[in-house]
Short mmCIF file of C-alpha atoms in Angstrom, two decimals:
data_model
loop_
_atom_site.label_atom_id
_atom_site.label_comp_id
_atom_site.label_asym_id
_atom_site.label_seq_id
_atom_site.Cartn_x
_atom_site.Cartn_y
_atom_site.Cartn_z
CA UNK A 1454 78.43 69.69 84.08
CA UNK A 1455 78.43 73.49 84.26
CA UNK A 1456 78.36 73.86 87.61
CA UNK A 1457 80.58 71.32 88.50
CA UNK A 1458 82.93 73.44 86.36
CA UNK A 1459 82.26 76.64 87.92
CA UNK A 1460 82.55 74.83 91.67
CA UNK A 1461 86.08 73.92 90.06
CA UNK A 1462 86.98 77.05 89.30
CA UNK A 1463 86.22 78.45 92.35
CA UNK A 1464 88.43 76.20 94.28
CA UNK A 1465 91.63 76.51 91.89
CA UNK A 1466 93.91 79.18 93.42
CA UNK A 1467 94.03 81.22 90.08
CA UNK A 1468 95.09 84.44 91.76
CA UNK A 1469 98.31 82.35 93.94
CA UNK A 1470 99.15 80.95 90.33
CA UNK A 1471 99.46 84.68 88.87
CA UNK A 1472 101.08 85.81 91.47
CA UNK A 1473 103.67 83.28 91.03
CA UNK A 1474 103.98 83.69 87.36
CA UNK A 1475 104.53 87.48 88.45
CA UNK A 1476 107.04 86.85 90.79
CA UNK A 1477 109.39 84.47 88.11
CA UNK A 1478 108.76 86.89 85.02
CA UNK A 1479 110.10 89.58 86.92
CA UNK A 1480 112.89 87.24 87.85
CA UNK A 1481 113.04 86.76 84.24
CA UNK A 1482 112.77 90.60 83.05
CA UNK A 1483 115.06 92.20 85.33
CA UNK A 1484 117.56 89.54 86.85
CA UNK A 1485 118.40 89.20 90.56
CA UNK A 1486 117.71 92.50 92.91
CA UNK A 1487 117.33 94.99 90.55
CA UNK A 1488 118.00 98.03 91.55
CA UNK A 1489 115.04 101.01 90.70
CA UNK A 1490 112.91 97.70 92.41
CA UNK A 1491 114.28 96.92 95.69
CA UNK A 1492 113.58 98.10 99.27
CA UNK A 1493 116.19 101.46 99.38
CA UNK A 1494 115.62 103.39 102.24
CA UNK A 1495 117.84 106.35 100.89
CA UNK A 1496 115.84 106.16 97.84
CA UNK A 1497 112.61 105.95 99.58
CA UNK A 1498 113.44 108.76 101.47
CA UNK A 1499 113.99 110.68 98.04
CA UNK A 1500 110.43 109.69 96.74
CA UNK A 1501 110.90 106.64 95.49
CA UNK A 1502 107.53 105.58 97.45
CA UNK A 1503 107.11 102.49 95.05
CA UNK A 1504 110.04 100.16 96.63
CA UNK A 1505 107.92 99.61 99.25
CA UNK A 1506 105.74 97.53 97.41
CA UNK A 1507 107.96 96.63 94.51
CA UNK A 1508 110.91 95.44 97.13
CA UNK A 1509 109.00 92.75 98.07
CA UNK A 1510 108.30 90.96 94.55
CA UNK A 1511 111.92 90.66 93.45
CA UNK A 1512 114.53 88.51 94.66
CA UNK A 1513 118.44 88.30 94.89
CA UNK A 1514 118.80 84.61 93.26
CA UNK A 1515 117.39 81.76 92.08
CA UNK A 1516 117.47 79.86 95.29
CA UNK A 1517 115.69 83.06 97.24
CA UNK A 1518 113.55 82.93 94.24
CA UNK A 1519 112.45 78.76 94.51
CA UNK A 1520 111.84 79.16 98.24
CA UNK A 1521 109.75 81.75 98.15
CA UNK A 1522 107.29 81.01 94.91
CA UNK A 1523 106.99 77.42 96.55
CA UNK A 1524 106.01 79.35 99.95
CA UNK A 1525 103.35 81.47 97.64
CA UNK A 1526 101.87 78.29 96.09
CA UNK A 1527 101.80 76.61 99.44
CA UNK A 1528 99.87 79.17 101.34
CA UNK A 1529 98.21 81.28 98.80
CA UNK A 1530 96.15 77.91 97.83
CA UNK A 1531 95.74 77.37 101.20
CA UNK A 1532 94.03 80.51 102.01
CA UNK A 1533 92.72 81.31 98.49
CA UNK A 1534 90.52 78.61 99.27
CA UNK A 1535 88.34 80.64 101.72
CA UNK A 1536 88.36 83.35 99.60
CA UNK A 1537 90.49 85.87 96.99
CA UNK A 1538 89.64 88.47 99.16
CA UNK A 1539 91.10 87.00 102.05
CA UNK A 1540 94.28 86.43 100.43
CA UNK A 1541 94.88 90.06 98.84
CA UNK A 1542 93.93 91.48 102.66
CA UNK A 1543 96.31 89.43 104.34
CA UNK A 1544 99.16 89.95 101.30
CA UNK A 1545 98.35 93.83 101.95
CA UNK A 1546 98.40 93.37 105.90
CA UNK A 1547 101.91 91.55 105.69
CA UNK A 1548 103.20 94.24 103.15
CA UNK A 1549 102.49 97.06 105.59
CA UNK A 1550 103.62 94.94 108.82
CA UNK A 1551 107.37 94.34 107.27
CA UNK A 1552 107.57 98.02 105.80
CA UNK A 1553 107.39 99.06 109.03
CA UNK A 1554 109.16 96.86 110.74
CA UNK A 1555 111.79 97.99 107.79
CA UNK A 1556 111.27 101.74 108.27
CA UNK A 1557 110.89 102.07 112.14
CA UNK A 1558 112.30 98.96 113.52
CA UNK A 1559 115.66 98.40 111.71
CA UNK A 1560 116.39 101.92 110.97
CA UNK A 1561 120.22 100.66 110.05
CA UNK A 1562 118.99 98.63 106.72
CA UNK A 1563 119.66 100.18 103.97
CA UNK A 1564 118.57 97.70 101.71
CA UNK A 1565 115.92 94.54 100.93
CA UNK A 1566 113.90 91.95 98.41
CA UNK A 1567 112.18 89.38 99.00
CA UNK A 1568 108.87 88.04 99.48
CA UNK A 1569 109.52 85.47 102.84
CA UNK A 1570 108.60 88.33 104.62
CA UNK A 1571 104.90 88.79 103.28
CA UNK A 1572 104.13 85.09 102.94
CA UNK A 1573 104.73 84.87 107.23
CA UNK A 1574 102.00 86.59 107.39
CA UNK A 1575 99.96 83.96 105.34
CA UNK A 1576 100.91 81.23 107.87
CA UNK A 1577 99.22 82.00 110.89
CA UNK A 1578 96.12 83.62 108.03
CA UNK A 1579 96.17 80.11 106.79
CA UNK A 1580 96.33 77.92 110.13
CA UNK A 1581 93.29 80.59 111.52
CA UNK A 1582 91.46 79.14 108.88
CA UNK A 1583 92.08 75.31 108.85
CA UNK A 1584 91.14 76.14 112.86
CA UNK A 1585 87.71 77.14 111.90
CA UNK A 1586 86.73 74.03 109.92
CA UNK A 1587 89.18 71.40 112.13
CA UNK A 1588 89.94 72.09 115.90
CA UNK A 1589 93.36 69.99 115.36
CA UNK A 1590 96.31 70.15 117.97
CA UNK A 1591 98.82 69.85 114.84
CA UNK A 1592 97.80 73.57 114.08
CA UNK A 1593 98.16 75.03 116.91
CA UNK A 1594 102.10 73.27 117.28
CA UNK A 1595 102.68 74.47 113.72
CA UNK A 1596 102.36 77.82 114.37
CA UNK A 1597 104.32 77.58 117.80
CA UNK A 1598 107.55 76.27 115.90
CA UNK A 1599 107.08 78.30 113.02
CA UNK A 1600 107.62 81.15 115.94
CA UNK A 1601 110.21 79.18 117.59
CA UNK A 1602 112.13 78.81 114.43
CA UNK A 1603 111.74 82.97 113.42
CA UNK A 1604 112.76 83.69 117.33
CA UNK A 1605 115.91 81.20 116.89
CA UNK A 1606 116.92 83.02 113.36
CA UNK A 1607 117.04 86.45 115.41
CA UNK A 1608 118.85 84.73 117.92
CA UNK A 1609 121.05 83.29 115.83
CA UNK A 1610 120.97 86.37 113.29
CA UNK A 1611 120.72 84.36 110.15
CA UNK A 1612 118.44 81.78 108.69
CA UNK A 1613 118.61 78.32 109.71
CA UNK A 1614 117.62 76.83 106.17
CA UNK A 1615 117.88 78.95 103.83
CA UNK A 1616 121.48 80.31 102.26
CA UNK A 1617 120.55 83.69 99.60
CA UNK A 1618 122.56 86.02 98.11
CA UNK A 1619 121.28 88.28 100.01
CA UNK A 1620 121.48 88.13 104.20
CA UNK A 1621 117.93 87.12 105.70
CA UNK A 1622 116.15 89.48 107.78
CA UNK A 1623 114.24 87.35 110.19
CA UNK A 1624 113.50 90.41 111.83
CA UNK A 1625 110.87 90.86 108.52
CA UNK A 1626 109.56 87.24 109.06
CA UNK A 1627 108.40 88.12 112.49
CA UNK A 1628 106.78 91.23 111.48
CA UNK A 1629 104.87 89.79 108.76
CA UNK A 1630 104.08 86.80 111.34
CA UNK A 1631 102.28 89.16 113.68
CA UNK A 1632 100.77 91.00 110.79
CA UNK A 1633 98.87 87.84 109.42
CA UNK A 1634 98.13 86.88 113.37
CA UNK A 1635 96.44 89.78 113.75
CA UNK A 1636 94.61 90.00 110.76
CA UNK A 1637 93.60 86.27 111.21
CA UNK A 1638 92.68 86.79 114.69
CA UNK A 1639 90.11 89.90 113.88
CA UNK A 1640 88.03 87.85 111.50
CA UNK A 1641 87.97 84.52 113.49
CA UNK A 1642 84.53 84.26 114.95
CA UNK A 1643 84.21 81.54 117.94
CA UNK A 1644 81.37 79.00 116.74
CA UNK A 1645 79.05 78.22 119.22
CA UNK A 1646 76.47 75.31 119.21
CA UNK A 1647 73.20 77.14 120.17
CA UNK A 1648 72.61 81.01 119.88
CA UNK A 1649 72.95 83.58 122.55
CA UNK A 1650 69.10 84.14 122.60
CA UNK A 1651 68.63 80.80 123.41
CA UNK A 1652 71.44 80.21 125.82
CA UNK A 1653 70.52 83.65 127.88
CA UNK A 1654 66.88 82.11 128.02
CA UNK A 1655 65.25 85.09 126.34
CA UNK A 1656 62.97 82.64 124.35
CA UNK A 1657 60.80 82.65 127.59
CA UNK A 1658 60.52 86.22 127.55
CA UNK A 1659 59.48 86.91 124.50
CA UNK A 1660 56.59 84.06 124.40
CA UNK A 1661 55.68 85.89 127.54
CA UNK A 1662 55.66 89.40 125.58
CA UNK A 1663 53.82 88.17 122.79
CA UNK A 1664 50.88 86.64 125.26
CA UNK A 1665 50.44 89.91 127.09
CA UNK A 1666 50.17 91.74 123.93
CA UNK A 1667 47.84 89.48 122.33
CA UNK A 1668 45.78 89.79 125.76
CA UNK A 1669 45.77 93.44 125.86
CA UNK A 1670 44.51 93.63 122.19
CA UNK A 1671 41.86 90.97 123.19
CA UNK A 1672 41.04 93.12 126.61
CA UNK A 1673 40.95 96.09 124.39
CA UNK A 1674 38.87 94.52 122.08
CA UNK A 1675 36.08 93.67 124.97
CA UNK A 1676 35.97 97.24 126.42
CA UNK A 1677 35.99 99.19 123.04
CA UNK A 1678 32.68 97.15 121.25
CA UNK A 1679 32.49 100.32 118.60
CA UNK A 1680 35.64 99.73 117.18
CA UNK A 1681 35.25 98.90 113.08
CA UNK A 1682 34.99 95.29 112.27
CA UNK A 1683 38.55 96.58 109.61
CA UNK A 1684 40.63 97.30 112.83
CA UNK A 1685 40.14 94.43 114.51
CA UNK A 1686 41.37 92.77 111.53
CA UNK A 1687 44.47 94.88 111.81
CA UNK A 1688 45.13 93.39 114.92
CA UNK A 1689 44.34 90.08 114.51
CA UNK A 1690 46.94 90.26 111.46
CA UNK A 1691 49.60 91.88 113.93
CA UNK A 1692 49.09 89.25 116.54
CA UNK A 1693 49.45 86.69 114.12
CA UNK A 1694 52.70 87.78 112.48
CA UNK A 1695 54.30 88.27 115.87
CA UNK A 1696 53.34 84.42 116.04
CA UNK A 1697 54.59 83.59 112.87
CA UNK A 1698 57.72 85.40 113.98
CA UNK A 1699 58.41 83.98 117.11
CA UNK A 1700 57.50 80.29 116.26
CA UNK A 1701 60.37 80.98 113.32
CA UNK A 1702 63.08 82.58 116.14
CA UNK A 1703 61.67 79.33 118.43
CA UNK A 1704 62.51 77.13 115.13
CA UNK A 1705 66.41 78.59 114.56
CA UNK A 1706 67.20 78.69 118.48
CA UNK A 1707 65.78 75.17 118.60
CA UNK A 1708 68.04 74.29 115.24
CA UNK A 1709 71.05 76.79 114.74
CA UNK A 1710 71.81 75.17 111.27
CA UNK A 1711 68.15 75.89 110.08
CA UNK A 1712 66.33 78.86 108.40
CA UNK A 1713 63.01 80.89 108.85
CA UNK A 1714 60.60 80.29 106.05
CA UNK A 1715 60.63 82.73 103.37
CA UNK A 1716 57.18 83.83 103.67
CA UNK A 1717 58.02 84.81 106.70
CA UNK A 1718 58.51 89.27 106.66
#
């Protein structure tokens, strides 16, 4: 019962649920866009460092507000599930993506809040993942019109949905977009159904290996007769844990999914 608790646990999104509750009590504490916490690029300029952090958590209304904790929800669960870690990286890699889209990219903005920007990047994080355990078609085509639709907001130079207080900047959406692409795209690891040893046909070679060395210490064992009874033991233990070794690397190239013994060192 313990364990099945702890398993549990491991699989709610805790830290997407405090983030939320974050994001609507400062909502709650400080109203919509407050000013010492939103993106200012004058104030930036003049030290304020923090905003470009802090801009990102607050919103200008309710509605910006609803869209974007529902977004956090969404995809933080989706890629809290493979791991916490993953989901502070890929927050932190869309943070710095939109900042400098924000500081180098739209030079003319003075100011902006809101969190769509960040969670783009937890899209492409999040279908990266699902593509790992499921090779589906539908992921691939969600991630194409999620691009189509950021593309057709710059076009259009609004958002097609959405209606805030605040103007959108789908110029942010596409940076944070990239961001998480990236970011996904550096940890995804191609799986592949036998290893490279065995596919490269190395196996071969090293059975060959091992039988010339256990020759030579058998030919060397013939033409040196005065060598003590303790070193021949020595080498009859080496021989036989390069055996024990490569019948174990025979065993996992034979069986990716399986593991060496552990008495095997």
């Amino acid at each position: 019962m313990i364990g099945g608790q702890k398993a549990a646990a491991r699989t709610l999104p805790w830290l997407s649920v405090t983030l939320a509750g974050l994001v609507v009590a400062l909502y709650a504490a400080f109203g919509p866009a407050p000013e010492a916490w939103v993106y200012d690029r004058a104030a930036i300029a003049g030290g304020e460092w923090w905003r470009l952090i802090s801009g990102h958590w607050v919103h200008s209304d309710g509605a910006h507000l609803g869209w974007n904790l529902a977004g956090l929800l969404a995809l933080g669960w989706t890629v809290e599930m493979r791991g916490r870690r993953r989901l502070v990286a890929g927050l932190l890699a869309g943070t710095f993506g939109v900042d400098l889209m924000l500081w180098l990219g739209l030079p003319g903005l003075a100011a902006y809040c809101g969190l769509s920007g960040v969670l783009n990047s937890l899209l492409p994080l999040a279908l990266v993942g699902l593509w790992q355990r499921a090779t589906a078609p539908a992921l691939v085509a969600t991630g194409a019109l999620s691009l189509l639709k950021i593309t057709s907001e710059i076009s259009a130079g609004q958002a097609l949905f959405t209606h805030t207080a605040w103007a959108s900047v789908p110029e942010a959406h596409l940076a944070g977009w990239l961001a998480g692409l990236i970011f996904g795209a550096s940890e995804f690891r191609v799986r592949v159904k036998t290893p490279l040893i065995h596919q490269a046909g190395l196996e071969k070679t090293f059975c060959e290996v091992f039988t010339l060395t256990r020759n030579s210490y058998a030919a060397s064992a013939h033409a040196t007769p005065g060598l003590s009874a303790r070193h021949s033991v020595v080498r009859d233990r080496s021989v036989r844990g390069a055996s024990v070794r490569l019948a174990a690397l025979r065993c996992s190239t034979s069986h990716p999914g399986s593991r060496p013994s552990s008495r095997v060192r």
